[in-house]
Each structure stands twice: as structure tokens, then as C-alpha cells.
Coordinates of N, CA and C and ligand atoms in Angstrom, one line a residue:
X1 N -160.4 3.4 87.0 CA -160.6 4.8 87.1 C -160.7 5.2 88.6
X2 N -160.3 6.4 88.9 CA -160.3 6.9 90.3 C -161.2 8.1 90.3
X3 N -162.2 8.1 91.2 CA -163.1 9.3 91.3 C -163.0 9.9 92.6
X4 N -163.5 11.2 92.7 CA -163.5 12.0 93.9 C -164.0 11.3 95.1
X5 N -165.2 10.7 94.9 CA -165.8 10.0 96.1 C -166.7 8.9 95.6
X6 N -167.2 8.1 96.5 CA -168.0 6.9 96.2 C -169.3 7.3 95.5
X7 N -169.9 8.4 95.8 CA -171.1 8.8 95.2 C -171.0 9.0 93.7
X8 N -169.9 9.8 93.4 CA -169.7 10.1 92.0 C -169.3 8.8 91.2
X9 N -168.5 8.0 91.8 CA -168.1 6.7 91.1 C -169.4 5.8 90.9
X10 N -170.2 5.8 91.9 CA -171.4 5.0 91.9 C -172.3 5.4 90.7
X11 N -172.4 6.7 90.5 CA -173.3 7.3 89.5 C -172.7 6.8 88.1
X12 N -171.4 6.8 88.0 CA -170.8 6.3 86.7 C -171.1 4.9 86.5
X13 N -171.0 4.0 87.5 CA -171.3 2.6 87.3 C -172.8 2.4 87.0
X14 N -173.7 3.1 87.7 CA -175.1 3.0 87.4 C -175.4 3.4 86.0
X15 N -174.7 4.4 85.5 CA -174.8 4.9 84.1 C -174.5 3.8 83.1
X16 N -173.4 3.1 83.4 CA -173.0 2.0 82.5 C -174.0 0.9 82.5
X17 N -174.6 0.6 83.6 CA -175.6 -0.4 83.7 C -176.9 0.0 83.0
X18 N -177.3 1.2 83.2 CA -178.5 1.8 82.5 C -178.3 1.8 81.0
X19 N -177.1 2.2 80.6 CA -176.8 2.2 79.1 C -176.9 0.8 78.5
X20 N -176.3 -0.1 79.2 CA -176.4 -1.5 78.8 C -177.8 -2.0 78.6
X21 N -178.6 -1.7 79.6 CA -180.0 -2.1 79.6 C -180.8 -1.5 78.4
X22 N -180.5 -0.2 78.2 CA -181.2 0.5 77.1 C -180.7 0.0 75.7
X23 N -179.4 -0.2 75.6 CA -178.9 -0.8 74.4 C -179.5 -2.1 74.0
X24 N -179.7 -2.9 75.0 CA -180.3 -4.2 74.8 C -181.8 -4.0 74.5
X25 N -182.5 -3.1 75.1 CA -183.9 -2.8 74.8 C -184.1 -2.5 73.4
X26 N -183.2 -1.6 72.9 CA -183.3 -1.2 71.5 C -183.2 -2.4 70.5
X27 N -182.4 -3.4 70.9 CA -182.3 -4.6 70.1 C -183.2 -5.7 70.5
X28 N -184.1 -5.4 71.4 CA -185.1 -6.4 71.9 C -184.4 -7.6 72.5
X29 N -183.3 -7.4 73.2 CA -182.5 -8.5 73.8 C -182.6 -8.3 75.4
X30 N -182.2 -9.4 76.0 CA -182.2 -9.4 77.5 C -180.8 -8.9 77.9
X31 N -180.7 -8.1 79.0 CA -179.4 -7.8 79.6 C -179.2 -8.7 80.7
X32 N -178.0 -9.4 80.7 CA -177.7 -10.4 81.8 C -176.7 -9.8 82.7
X33 N -177.1 -9.5 83.9 CA -176.3 -8.8 84.9 C -175.8 -9.7 86.0
X34 N -174.6 -9.6 86.4 CA -174.1 -10.3 87.6 C -174.0 -9.3 88.7
X35 N -174.7 -9.5 89.8 CA -174.8 -8.5 90.9 C -174.1 -9.0 92.1
X36 N -173.8 -8.0 92.9 CA -173.0 -8.2 94.2 C -173.7 -7.6 95.3
X37 N -173.4 -8.0 96.5 CA -174.0 -7.5 97.8 C -172.9 -6.7 98.5
X38 N -173.2 -6.4 99.8 CA -172.2 -5.6 100.6 C -172.5 -4.2 100.5
X39 N -171.8 -3.4 101.3 CA -172.0 -1.9 101.4 C -171.7 -1.2 100.1
X40 N -170.7 -1.8 99.4 CA -170.1 -1.1 98.2 C -171.1 -0.8 97.1
X41 N -171.9 -1.7 96.6 CA -172.8 -1.4 95.5 C -174.1 -0.7 95.9
X42 N -174.3 -0.4 97.2 CA -175.6 0.2 97.6 C -176.0 1.5 96.9
X43 N -175.0 2.4 96.7 CA -175.3 3.6 96.0 C -175.6 3.4 94.5
X44 N -175.0 2.4 93.9 CA -175.3 2.1 92.5 C -176.8 1.6 92.4
X45 N -177.2 0.8 93.3 CA -178.6 0.3 93.3 C -179.5 1.5 93.6
X46 N -179.2 2.4 94.5 CA -180.0 3.5 94.8 C -180.2 4.4 93.5
X47 N -179.2 4.6 92.8 CA -179.2 5.4 91.5 C -180.1 4.6 90.5
X48 N -180.0 3.3 90.4 CA -180.8 2.6 89.4 C -182.3 2.7 89.8
X49 N -182.6 2.6 91.1 CA -184.0 2.8 91.6 C -184.5 4.2 91.2
X50 N -183.6 5.2 91.4 CA -184.0 6.5 91.1 C -184.3 6.7 89.6
X51 N -183.5 6.0 88.8 CA -183.7 6.1 87.3 C -185.0 5.4 86.9
X52 N -185.3 4.4 87.6 CA -186.6 3.7 87.3 C -187.7 4.6 87.7
X53 N -187.7 5.2 88.9 CA -188.8 6.0 89.4 C -188.9 7.3 88.7
X54 N -187.8 8.0 88.4 CA -187.8 9.3 87.8 C -187.7 9.4 86.3
X55 N -186.9 8.4 85.8 CA -186.6 8.5 84.3 C -187.3 7.4 83.6
X56 N -188.0 6.5 84.3 CA -188.8 5.4 83.6 C -187.9 4.3 83.1
X57 N -186.7 4.2 83.6 CA -185.8 3.1 83.2 C -186.5 1.7 83.6
X58 N -186.7 0.9 82.6 CA -187.4 -0.4 82.8 C -186.4 -1.5 83.0
X59 N -186.7 -2.5 83.8 CA -185.9 -3.7 84.0 C -186.6 -4.9 83.5
X60 N -187.6 -4.7 82.7 CA -188.3 -5.9 82.1 C -187.5 -6.8 81.3
X61 N -186.4 -6.2 80.7 CA -185.5 -7.1 79.9 C -184.2 -7.4 80.6
X62 N -184.3 -7.4 81.9 CA -183.1 -7.7 82.7 C -183.2 -9.1 83.4
X63 N -182.1 -9.8 83.3 CA -182.0 -11.1 84.1 C -180.8 -10.9 85.0
X64 N -180.9 -11.3 86.2 CA -179.8 -11.1 87.2 C -179.4 -12.4 87.8
X65 N -178.1 -12.5 88.0 CA -177.5 -13.6 88.8 C -176.6 -13.0 89.9
X66 N -177.0 -13.3 91.1 CA -176.1 -12.8 92.2 C -174.9 -13.7 92.4
X67 N -173.8 -13.1 92.9 CA -172.6 -13.8 93.0 C -172.7 -14.9 94.1
X68 N -173.4 -14.6 95.2 CA -173.2 -15.5 96.3 C -174.3 -15.4 97.3
X69 N -174.3 -16.4 98.2 CA -175.2 -16.4 99.4 C -174.6 -17.2 100.5
X70 N -174.8 -16.9 101.7 CA -174.3 -17.7 102.8 C -175.0 -19.0 102.8
X71 N -174.3 -20.0 103.4 CA -174.9 -21.4 103.5 C -174.6 -21.9 104.9
X72 N -175.6 -22.4 105.6 CA -177.0 -22.3 105.2 C -177.5 -21.0 105.5
X73 N -178.6 -20.6 104.8 CA -179.3 -19.3 105.0 C -180.7 -19.4 104.5
X74 N -181.6 -18.9 105.5 CA -183.0 -18.8 105.2 C -183.2 -17.5 104.4
X75 N -183.8 -17.5 103.2 CA -184.0 -16.3 102.4 C -184.7 -15.2 103.2
X76 N -185.6 -15.6 104.1 CA -186.4 -14.6 104.8 C -185.6 -13.9 105.9
X77 N -184.4 -14.5 106.2 CA -183.6 -13.9 107.3 C -183.1 -12.5 106.9
X78 N -182.9 -11.7 108.0 CA -182.5 -10.3 107.8 C -181.1 -10.2 107.1
X79 N -180.3 -11.3 107.4 CA -178.9 -11.2 106.9 C -178.8 -11.9 105.5
X80 N -179.8 -12.4 104.9 CA -179.7 -13.2 103.7 C -179.4 -12.2 102.5
X81 N -178.7 -12.6 101.5 CA -178.5 -11.8 100.4 C -179.8 -11.6 99.5
X82 N -180.7 -12.5 99.7 CA -182.1 -12.3 99.1 C -182.7 -11.1 99.7
X83 N -182.7 -11.0 101.0 CA -183.3 -9.8 101.7 C -182.6 -8.5 101.3
X84 N -181.2 -8.6 101.2 CA -180.4 -7.5 100.8 C -180.8 -7.0 99.5
X85 N -180.9 -7.9 98.5 CA -181.2 -7.5 97.1 C -182.6 -7.0 97.0
X86 N -183.6 -7.6 97.7 CA -185.0 -7.1 97.7 C -185.1 -5.7 98.2
X87 N -184.4 -5.5 99.4 CA -184.5 -4.2 100.0 C -183.8 -3.1 99.2
X88 N -182.7 -3.4 98.7 CA -181.9 -2.4 98.0 C -182.2 -2.2 96.5
X89 N -182.8 -3.2 95.9 CA -183.0 -3.1 94.5 C -184.4 -3.7 94.0
X90 N -184.5 -5.0 94.1 CA -185.6 -5.7 93.4 C -187.0 -5.2 93.8
X91 N -187.2 -4.9 95.1 CA -188.6 -4.4 95.5 C -189.0 -3.1 94.9
X92 N -188.0 -2.4 94.4 CA -188.3 -1.0 93.9 C -188.3 -0.8 92.4
X93 N -188.0 -1.9 91.7 CA -188.0 -1.8 90.2 C -189.0 -2.8 89.6
X94 N -189.1 -2.8 88.3 CA -190.1 -3.7 87.6 C -189.5 -5.0 87.0
X95 N -188.4 -5.5 87.7 CA -187.8 -6.7 87.2 C -188.8 -7.9 87.4
X96 N -188.9 -8.8 86.5 CA -189.7 -10.0 86.7 C -189.1 -11.0 87.7
X97 N -189.9 -11.4 88.6 CA -189.4 -12.3 89.7 C -188.6 -13.5 89.1
X98 N -189.2 -14.1 88.0 CA -188.5 -15.3 87.5 C -187.2 -15.0 86.8
X99 N -186.8 -13.7 86.7 CA -185.5 -13.4 86.1 C -184.4 -13.1 87.1
X100 N -184.8 -13.3 88.4 CA -183.8 -13.1 89.5 C -183.3 -14.4 89.9
X101 N -181.9 -14.5 90.0 CA -181.3 -15.7 90.5 C -180.3 -15.4 91.6
X102 N -180.4 -16.1 92.7 CA -179.5 -15.9 93.8 C -179.2 -17.3 94.3
X103 N -178.0 -17.7 94.6 CA -177.7 -19.0 95.1 C -178.6 -19.3 96.3
X104 N -179.0 -20.6 96.4 CA -180.1 -21.0 97.3 C -179.4 -21.5 98.6
X105 N -179.6 -20.8 99.7 CA -179.0 -21.2 101.0 C -179.8 -22.2 101.7
X106 N -180.9 -22.7 101.1 CA -181.8 -23.7 101.8 C -181.6 -25.1 101.3
X107 N -180.7 -25.3 100.4 CA -180.5 -26.6 99.8 C -180.0 -27.7 100.8
X108 N -180.3 -28.9 100.6 CA -179.7 -30.0 101.3 C -178.3 -30.1 100.8
X109 N -177.4 -30.6 101.6 CA -175.9 -30.7 101.2 C -175.8 -31.4 99.9
X110 N -176.5 -32.5 99.7 CA -176.4 -33.4 98.5 C -177.0 -32.7 97.3
X111 N -177.8 -31.6 97.4 CA -178.3 -31.0 96.3 C -177.4 -29.9 95.7
X112 N -176.4 -29.5 96.5 CA -175.6 -28.3 96.1 C -174.9 -28.5 94.8
X113 N -174.3 -29.6 94.6 CA -173.5 -29.8 93.4 C -174.3 -29.6 92.1
X114 N -175.5 -30.2 92.1 CA -176.4 -30.1 90.9 C -176.9 -28.6 90.8
X115 N -177.2 -28.0 91.9 CA -177.6 -26.6 91.8 C -176.6 -25.7 91.2
X116 N -175.3 -26.0 91.6 CA -174.2 -25.1 91.1 C -174.0 -25.3 89.6
X117 N -174.1 -26.6 89.1 CA -173.9 -26.9 87.7 C -175.1 -26.2 86.9
X118 N -176.3 -26.2 87.5 CA -177.4 -25.6 86.8 C -177.3 -24.1 86.8
X119 N -176.7 -23.5 87.8 CA -176.5 -22.0 87.9 C -175.6 -21.6 86.7
X120 N -174.5 -22.4 86.6 CA -173.5 -22.2 85.5 C -174.2 -22.3 84.1
X121 N -175.0 -23.4 84.0 CA -175.7 -23.7 82.7 C -176.7 -22.6 82.3
X122 N -177.4 -22.1 83.3 CA -178.4 -21.1 83.0 C -177.7 -19.8 82.5
X123 N -176.6 -19.4 83.1 CA -175.8 -18.3 82.6 C -175.3 -18.5 81.2
X124 N -174.8 -19.7 81.0 CA -174.2 -20.0 79.7 C -175.3 -20.0 78.6
X125 N -176.5 -20.5 78.9 CA -177.6 -20.6 77.9 C -178.0 -19.2 77.5
X126 N -177.8 -18.2 78.3 CA -178.2 -16.9 78.0 C -177.0 -16.2 77.2
X127 N -176.0 -16.9 77.0 CA -174.8 -16.3 76.2 C -173.8 -15.6 77.2
X128 N -173.9 -15.9 78.5 CA -173.0 -15.4 79.5 C -173.5 -14.1 80.1
X129 N -172.7 -13.6 81.1 CA -173.0 -12.4 81.8 C -172.6 -11.2 80.9
X130 N -173.4 -10.2 80.7 CA -173.0 -9.0 79.9 C -172.1 -8.2 80.8
X131 N -172.4 -8.1 82.1 CA -171.7 -7.2 83.0 C -171.7 -7.8 84.4
X132 N -170.6 -8.0 85.0 CA -170.5 -8.4 86.4 C -170.0 -7.3 87.2
X133 N -170.7 -6.9 88.3 CA -170.1 -6.0 89.2 C -169.6 -6.7 90.5
X134 N -168.6 -6.2 91.0 CA -167.9 -6.8 92.1 C -167.5 -5.8 93.2
X135 N -167.6 -6.2 94.5 CA -166.8 -5.5 95.5 C -165.6 -6.4 95.8
X136 N -164.9 -6.0 96.9 CA -163.7 -6.8 97.3 C -163.7 -7.0 98.8
X137 N -163.5 -8.2 99.3 CA -163.3 -8.4 100.7 C -161.9 -8.1 101.1
X138 N -161.7 -7.9 102.4 CA -160.3 -7.6 102.9 C -159.4 -8.8 102.7
X139 N -159.9 -10.0 102.5 CA -159.0 -11.1 102.2 C -158.6 -11.1 100.7
X140 N -159.1 -10.2 99.9 CA -158.9 -10.2 98.5 C -160.0 -11.0 97.8
X141 N -161.0 -11.4 98.5 CA -162.0 -12.3 97.8 C -162.9 -11.4 96.9
X142 N -163.3 -12.1 95.8 CA -164.4 -11.6 95.0 C -165.5 -12.6 95.0
X143 N -166.8 -12.2 95.1 CA -167.8 -13.1 95.5 C -167.4 -13.6 96.8
X144 N -167.4 -14.9 97.0 CA -166.8 -15.5 98.2 C -165.7 -16.4 97.9
X145 N -165.0 -16.0 96.8 CA -163.8 -16.8 96.4 C -162.6 -16.4 97.3
X146 N -162.4 -17.1 98.4 CA -161.4 -16.8 99.4 C -160.0 -17.2 98.9
X147 N -159.0 -16.8 99.6 CA -157.6 -17.2 99.2 C -157.5 -18.7 99.1
X148 N -156.9 -19.1 98.0 CA -156.8 -20.6 97.7 C -157.7 -20.9 96.5
X149 N -158.6 -20.0 96.1 CA -159.5 -20.3 95.0 C -158.8 -20.5 93.7
X150 N -159.2 -21.5 92.9 CA -158.5 -21.7 91.6 C -159.1 -20.7 90.6
X151 N -158.2 -20.3 89.7 CA -158.6 -19.4 88.6 C -159.7 -19.9 87.7
X152 N -159.8 -21.2 87.6 CA -160.9 -21.7 86.7 C -162.1 -22.3 87.5
X153 N -162.2 -21.9 88.8 CA -163.2 -22.4 89.7 C -164.6 -22.0 89.2
X154 N -165.6 -22.9 89.4 CA -167.0 -22.6 89.0 C -167.8 -22.3 90.3
X155 N -169.1 -22.2 90.1 CA -170.0 -22.0 91.3 C -169.9 -23.3 92.2
X156 N -169.7 -23.0 93.5 CA -169.5 -24.1 94.4 C -169.7 -23.7 95.9
X157 N -169.7 -24.7 96.7 CA -169.8 -24.4 98.2 C -168.4 -24.1 98.7
X158 N -168.2 -23.1 99.4 CA -166.8 -22.7 100.0 C -166.9 -22.5 101.5
X159 N -165.7 -22.5 102.1 CA -165.6 -22.2 103.5 C -165.1 -20.8 103.6
X160 N -165.8 -20.0 104.5 CA -165.4 -18.6 104.6 C -164.2 -18.4 105.5
X161 N -163.4 -17.4 105.1 CA -162.2 -17.1 105.8 C -162.6 -16.5 107.2
X162 N -161.7 -16.6 108.2 CA -161.9 -16.1 109.5 C -162.1 -14.5 109.4
X163 N -161.3 -13.9 108.7 CA -161.4 -12.4 108.5 C -162.7 -12.0 107.9
X164 N -163.2 -12.7 106.9 CA -164.5 -12.5 106.3 C -165.6 -12.6 107.3
X165 N -165.5 -13.6 108.1 CA -166.6 -13.8 109.1 C -166.5 -12.7 110.2
X166 N -165.3 -12.3 110.5 CA -165.2 -11.2 111.5 C -165.8 -9.9 110.9
X167 N -165.5 -9.7 109.6 CA -166.1 -8.5 109.0 C -167.6 -8.5 108.9
X168 N -168.1 -9.7 108.9 CA -169.6 -9.8 108.8 C -170.3 -9.9 110.1
X169 N -169.5 -9.9 111.2 CA -170.0 -10.2 112.5 C -171.0 -9.2 113.0
X170 N -170.8 -7.9 112.6 CA -171.7 -6.8 113.0 C -173.1 -7.1 112.5
X171 N -173.2 -7.6 111.3 CA -174.6 -7.9 110.7 C -175.2 -9.0 111.4
X172 N -174.4 -9.9 112.0 CA -175.0 -11.1 112.6 C -175.0 -11.1 114.1
X173 N -174.6 -10.0 114.7 CA -174.5 -9.9 116.1 C -173.6 -10.9 116.7
X174 N -172.3 -10.9 116.2 CA -171.3 -11.8 116.7 C -170.8 -12.8 115.6
X175 N -169.5 -13.0 115.7 CA -168.9 -13.8 114.6 C -169.4 -15.3 114.7
X176 N -169.7 -15.7 115.9 CA -170.2 -17.1 116.1 C -171.5 -17.3 115.4
X177 N -172.3 -16.3 115.0 CA -173.5 -16.4 114.3 C -173.4 -16.4 112.8
X178 N -172.2 -16.0 112.3 CA -171.9 -15.9 110.9 C -171.8 -17.3 110.3
X179 N -172.5 -17.7 109.3 CA -172.4 -19.0 108.7 C -170.9 -19.3 108.3
X180 N -170.5 -20.5 108.4 CA -169.1 -20.8 108.1 C -168.9 -21.1 106.6
X181 N -170.0 -21.2 105.9 CA -169.9 -21.5 104.4 C -170.7 -20.6 103.6
X182 N -170.5 -20.7 102.3 CA -171.3 -19.9 101.3 C -171.3 -20.6 100.0
X183 N -172.3 -20.3 99.2 CA -172.3 -20.8 97.8 C -171.9 -19.6 96.9
X184 N -170.9 -19.7 96.1 CA -170.4 -18.5 95.3 C -170.1 -18.9 93.9
X185 N -170.4 -18.0 93.0 CA -169.9 -18.1 91.6 C -168.3 -18.3 91.8
X186 N -167.7 -19.0 90.8 CA -166.3 -19.1 90.9 C -165.5 -18.0 90.2
X187 N -164.2 -18.0 90.3 CA -163.4 -17.1 89.6 C -163.6 -17.3 88.1
X188 N -163.7 -18.5 87.7 CA -163.9 -18.9 86.3 C -165.2 -18.3 85.8
X189 N -166.3 -18.4 86.6 CA -167.6 -17.9 86.2 C -167.5 -16.4 86.0
X190 N -166.9 -15.7 87.0 CA -166.8 -14.3 86.9 C -166.0 -13.8 85.6
X191 N -164.9 -14.6 85.4 CA -164.0 -14.3 84.3 C -164.7 -14.3 82.9
X192 N -165.7 -15.2 82.8 CA -166.4 -15.3 81.5 C -167.3 -14.1 81.2
X193 N -167.5 -13.3 82.2 CA -168.4 -12.1 81.9 C -167.8 -11.2 80.8
X194 N -168.6 -10.6 80.0 CA -168.1 -9.8 78.9 C -167.4 -8.5 79.4
X195 N -167.9 -8.0 80.5 CA -167.3 -6.8 81.2 C -167.4 -7.1 82.7
X196 N -166.3 -6.6 83.4 CA -166.3 -6.8 84.9 C -165.9 -5.4 85.4
X197 N -166.7 -5.0 86.5 CA -166.3 -3.7 87.2 C -166.1 -4.1 88.6
X198 N -164.9 -3.8 89.1 CA -164.7 -4.0 90.6 C -164.7 -2.7 91.2
X199 N -165.5 -2.5 92.2 CA -165.6 -1.2 92.9 C -165.0 -1.3 94.3
X200 N -164.4 -0.3 94.8 CA -163.9 -0.2 96.2 C -163.9 1.2 96.6
X201 N -164.4 1.4 97.8 CA -164.4 2.8 98.5 C -163.7 2.6 99.8
X202 N -163.3 3.7 100.3 CA -162.8 3.9 101.7 C -161.4 3.5 101.9
X203 N -160.8 4.1 102.9 CA -159.4 3.9 103.3 C -159.2 2.4 103.7
X204 N -160.2 1.8 104.3 CA -159.9 0.4 104.8 C -159.7 -0.6 103.6
X205 N -160.0 -0.2 102.4 CA -159.8 -1.1 101.3 C -158.5 -0.8 100.5
X206 N -157.8 0.3 101.0 CA -156.6 0.7 100.2 C -155.5 -0.3 100.1
X207 N -155.3 -1.1 101.2 CA -154.1 -2.0 101.2 C -154.5 -3.2 100.3
X208 N -155.7 -3.7 100.4 CA -156.1 -4.8 99.6 C -156.2 -4.4 98.1
X209 N -156.6 -3.2 97.8 CA -156.6 -2.7 96.4 C -155.2 -2.6 95.9
X210 N -154.2 -2.2 96.7 CA -152.8 -2.2 96.2 C -152.4 -3.6 95.8
X211 N -152.7 -4.5 96.7 CA -152.3 -5.9 96.4 C -153.1 -6.4 95.1
X212 N -154.4 -6.1 95.0 CA -155.1 -6.6 93.9 C -154.7 -6.1 92.6
X213 N -154.3 -4.8 92.6 CA -153.9 -4.1 91.3 C -152.5 -4.3 91.0
X214 N -151.6 -4.3 92.0 CA -150.2 -4.2 91.7 C -149.4 -5.5 92.2
X215 N -150.1 -6.3 93.0 CA -149.4 -7.4 93.6 C -149.2 -8.6 92.6
X216 N -148.4 -9.5 93.1 CA -148.1 -10.7 92.3 C -149.4 -11.5 92.1
X217 N -149.7 -12.0 90.9 CA -150.9 -12.7 90.6 C -150.8 -14.1 91.3
X218 N -151.8 -14.3 92.2 CA -151.7 -15.6 93.0 C -153.1 -15.8 93.7
X219 N -153.3 -17.1 93.9 CA -154.5 -17.5 94.6 C -154.6 -17.0 96.0
X220 N -153.5 -16.5 96.5 CA -153.5 -15.9 97.9 C -154.3 -14.7 98.0
X221 N -154.4 -14.0 96.9 CA -155.3 -12.8 96.8 C -156.1 -13.0 95.5
X222 N -157.2 -13.6 95.6 CA -158.0 -14.0 94.4 C -158.3 -12.9 93.4
X223 N -158.5 -11.7 93.9 CA -158.7 -10.5 93.0 C -157.6 -10.2 92.1
X224 N -156.3 -10.7 92.4 CA -155.2 -10.5 91.5 C -155.4 -11.1 90.1
X225 N -156.2 -12.2 90.1 CA -156.5 -12.8 88.8 C -157.1 -11.9 87.8
X226 N -157.8 -10.8 88.3 CA -158.4 -9.9 87.4 C -157.4 -9.1 86.6
X227 N -156.1 -9.1 87.1 CA -155.0 -8.4 86.3 C -154.9 -9.1 84.9
X228 N -155.3 -10.4 84.8 CA -155.2 -11.1 83.6 C -156.4 -10.9 82.6
X229 N -157.3 -10.1 83.1 CA -158.5 -9.9 82.3 C -158.5 -8.5 81.5
X230 N -158.8 -8.5 80.2 CA -158.8 -7.3 79.4 C -160.1 -6.5 79.6
X231 N -161.1 -7.2 80.2 CA -162.4 -6.5 80.3 C -162.7 -6.1 81.7
X232 N -161.7 -6.0 82.5 CA -162.0 -5.6 83.9 C -161.6 -4.1 84.1
X233 N -162.5 -3.4 84.8 CA -162.1 -2.0 85.2 C -162.3 -1.9 86.7
X234 N -161.2 -1.4 87.4 CA -161.3 -1.1 88.8 C -161.9 0.4 88.9
X235 N -163.0 0.5 89.6 CA -163.6 1.8 89.8 C -163.4 2.1 91.3
X236 N -162.6 3.1 91.6 CA -162.2 3.4 93.0 C -162.5 4.9 93.4
X237 N -162.6 5.1 94.7 CA -162.6 6.5 95.1 C -161.1 6.8 95.6
X238 N -160.9 8.1 95.9 CA -159.5 8.5 96.2 C -159.0 7.7 97.4
X239 N -159.8 7.4 98.4 CA -159.3 6.7 99.6 C -158.9 5.3 99.3
X240 N -159.7 4.6 98.5 CA -159.3 3.2 98.2 C -158.1 3.1 97.2
X241 N -157.9 4.2 96.5 CA -156.7 4.3 95.6 C -155.5 4.9 96.3
X242 N -155.6 5.1 97.6 CA -154.5 5.9 98.2 C -153.2 5.3 98.2
X243 N -153.1 3.9 98.1 CA -151.8 3.3 98.2 C -151.2 2.9 96.8
X244 N -151.9 3.3 95.8 CA -151.5 2.9 94.4 C -150.4 3.9 93.9
Ligands
GLP1 C1 -169.0 -9.9 101.1 C2 -169.5 -10.2 99.8 C3 -168.6 -9.7 98.7 C4 -168.3 -8.2 99.0 C5 -167.6 -8.1 100.3 C6 -167.2 -6.7 100.7 O1 -168.0 -10.8 101.5 N1 -169.8 -11.6 99.5 O2 -169.3 -9.8 97.4 O3 -167.5 -7.7 97.9 O4 -168.4 -8.6 101.3 O5 -168.2 -6.1 101.4 P1 -168.4 -4.5 101.5 O6 -168.8 -4.0 100.2 O7 -169.5 -4.4 102.5 O8 -167.1 -4.0 101.9

């Protein structure tokens, strides 16, 4: 779907998340959400916080799994995705701390493989992700699945693309400070979600959105794998959809 602007599109996405949470509440079930970081979902989180404060939307029945985290990364650091999620969402809602999951940037190298298997198992034990929201990087990455990622990949340690590190350099005060690695859910992990929403705003995403939506399906642009999914919706603003 293409909307007038990011604000209107974000309200639609927040609405779908809120409806999922309420539907699950009626059935006394947990809503299992896959969450993303970056500038793209910020207004979605803002709207969810507003609904919590003004409409009493509760997150007591919500379990979240974030897509990714830099590695290594101290969760207290200003650039961590833990800090991002706390500041933009978790600190302002009534979610239970034990229901929040974000890949751990503090692990020892040799602990990472087990951590990743456990991350997958926890999602599976809950019956899978009900909804995964995604942004898209200019390399075509989803989560931190950079070009070359396999369609059946699981949660794992990856090396970041040079362009991705350049795009992150402003947050870190220089590219040399951006971690070279990250722990990310895989394409396979994302694919198992019951619903997937990929969001993109602004003109600078238009060319990668054209490739993702209309380009040949290939590991060179990992987001093209979403063309194979029946449960994926691209939610765009006019600018991001400009080349379609
Ligand atoms: C990072 C995140 C991705 C996100 C991408 C785009 O690489 N790991 O999940 O989609 O940035 O970021 P932005 O939304 O700021 O354009």
C-alpha cells in the first residue's frame, strides 16, 4: 500500500499492531511481535505509546523479539538497539521486562551460536511471530541480513556491509566507530512470521524499494526474497514508491 506520507502510513501500521494485541487479549493469548529499529518505525512506536497513554492500550500480553543488535555492543550505550527500544517504546508502555528480547551484544564469541539457537527456539515455542515489522537498508538488507544472505538463514552473527556502516556513521560519530558485526534474525526467521510489514519512507529509499519489489529475486538484494511471501505487505509513502 502507498500512503500520502509517513505519518499516515505509520498510523495504519500502529492500528494493525493495536488490533492484533486486542484480538489476542480477547482470547487471553499472547501477541508475539517482531520489532525493528532505525528511523522508519519511530512514528509507529510513538502512536503505540499514545494509544497506551490516551486509550489505555495494554501491552501486558505482548512478547517482543527485536530483529538485531550490533556486535559487540554494550546495552547501556547510546547507540545500542536496547537504548533505542527503551527510549522509543518500552519505557513508555506497560510491557513486562521479561517479555522483551533483543539480541545480546555483550556475549563472548563462543556463546553466540548457542544464544542464536535459543533465540529461534524461544520464538518457535511461542508458536512463531504473529507480526514482524521491517525497515529496509540501502543495501536491501532486512534486519541486518546483508547481500549474500541465504533465504533459509537463521539468527546469526553477520558482518555489516560498508554502505550500512557509512549510513550508521552519523549515530556513531564516524564510520570507524560503527561495529563491523551484528547479531540478526535470519531471512528464514523473518519468513516464518505469520504477517510481515515492510515500511519505507523518503526519496532516498525509492531505488532500493524498486529493486526489492520489482527486481529479480536474489541474495544480492535480500529484501527481494519477500516477493516469495504471501503474507508480506510493503507499506510505503509516495516518495519511497516514486520509482515503482
Ligand atoms: C538498520 C537496521 C534495519 C533498518 C535499517 C534502515 O540497518 N538494522 O533494521 O531497517 O537500518 O534504517 P532507517 O529506518 O533508519 O532507514
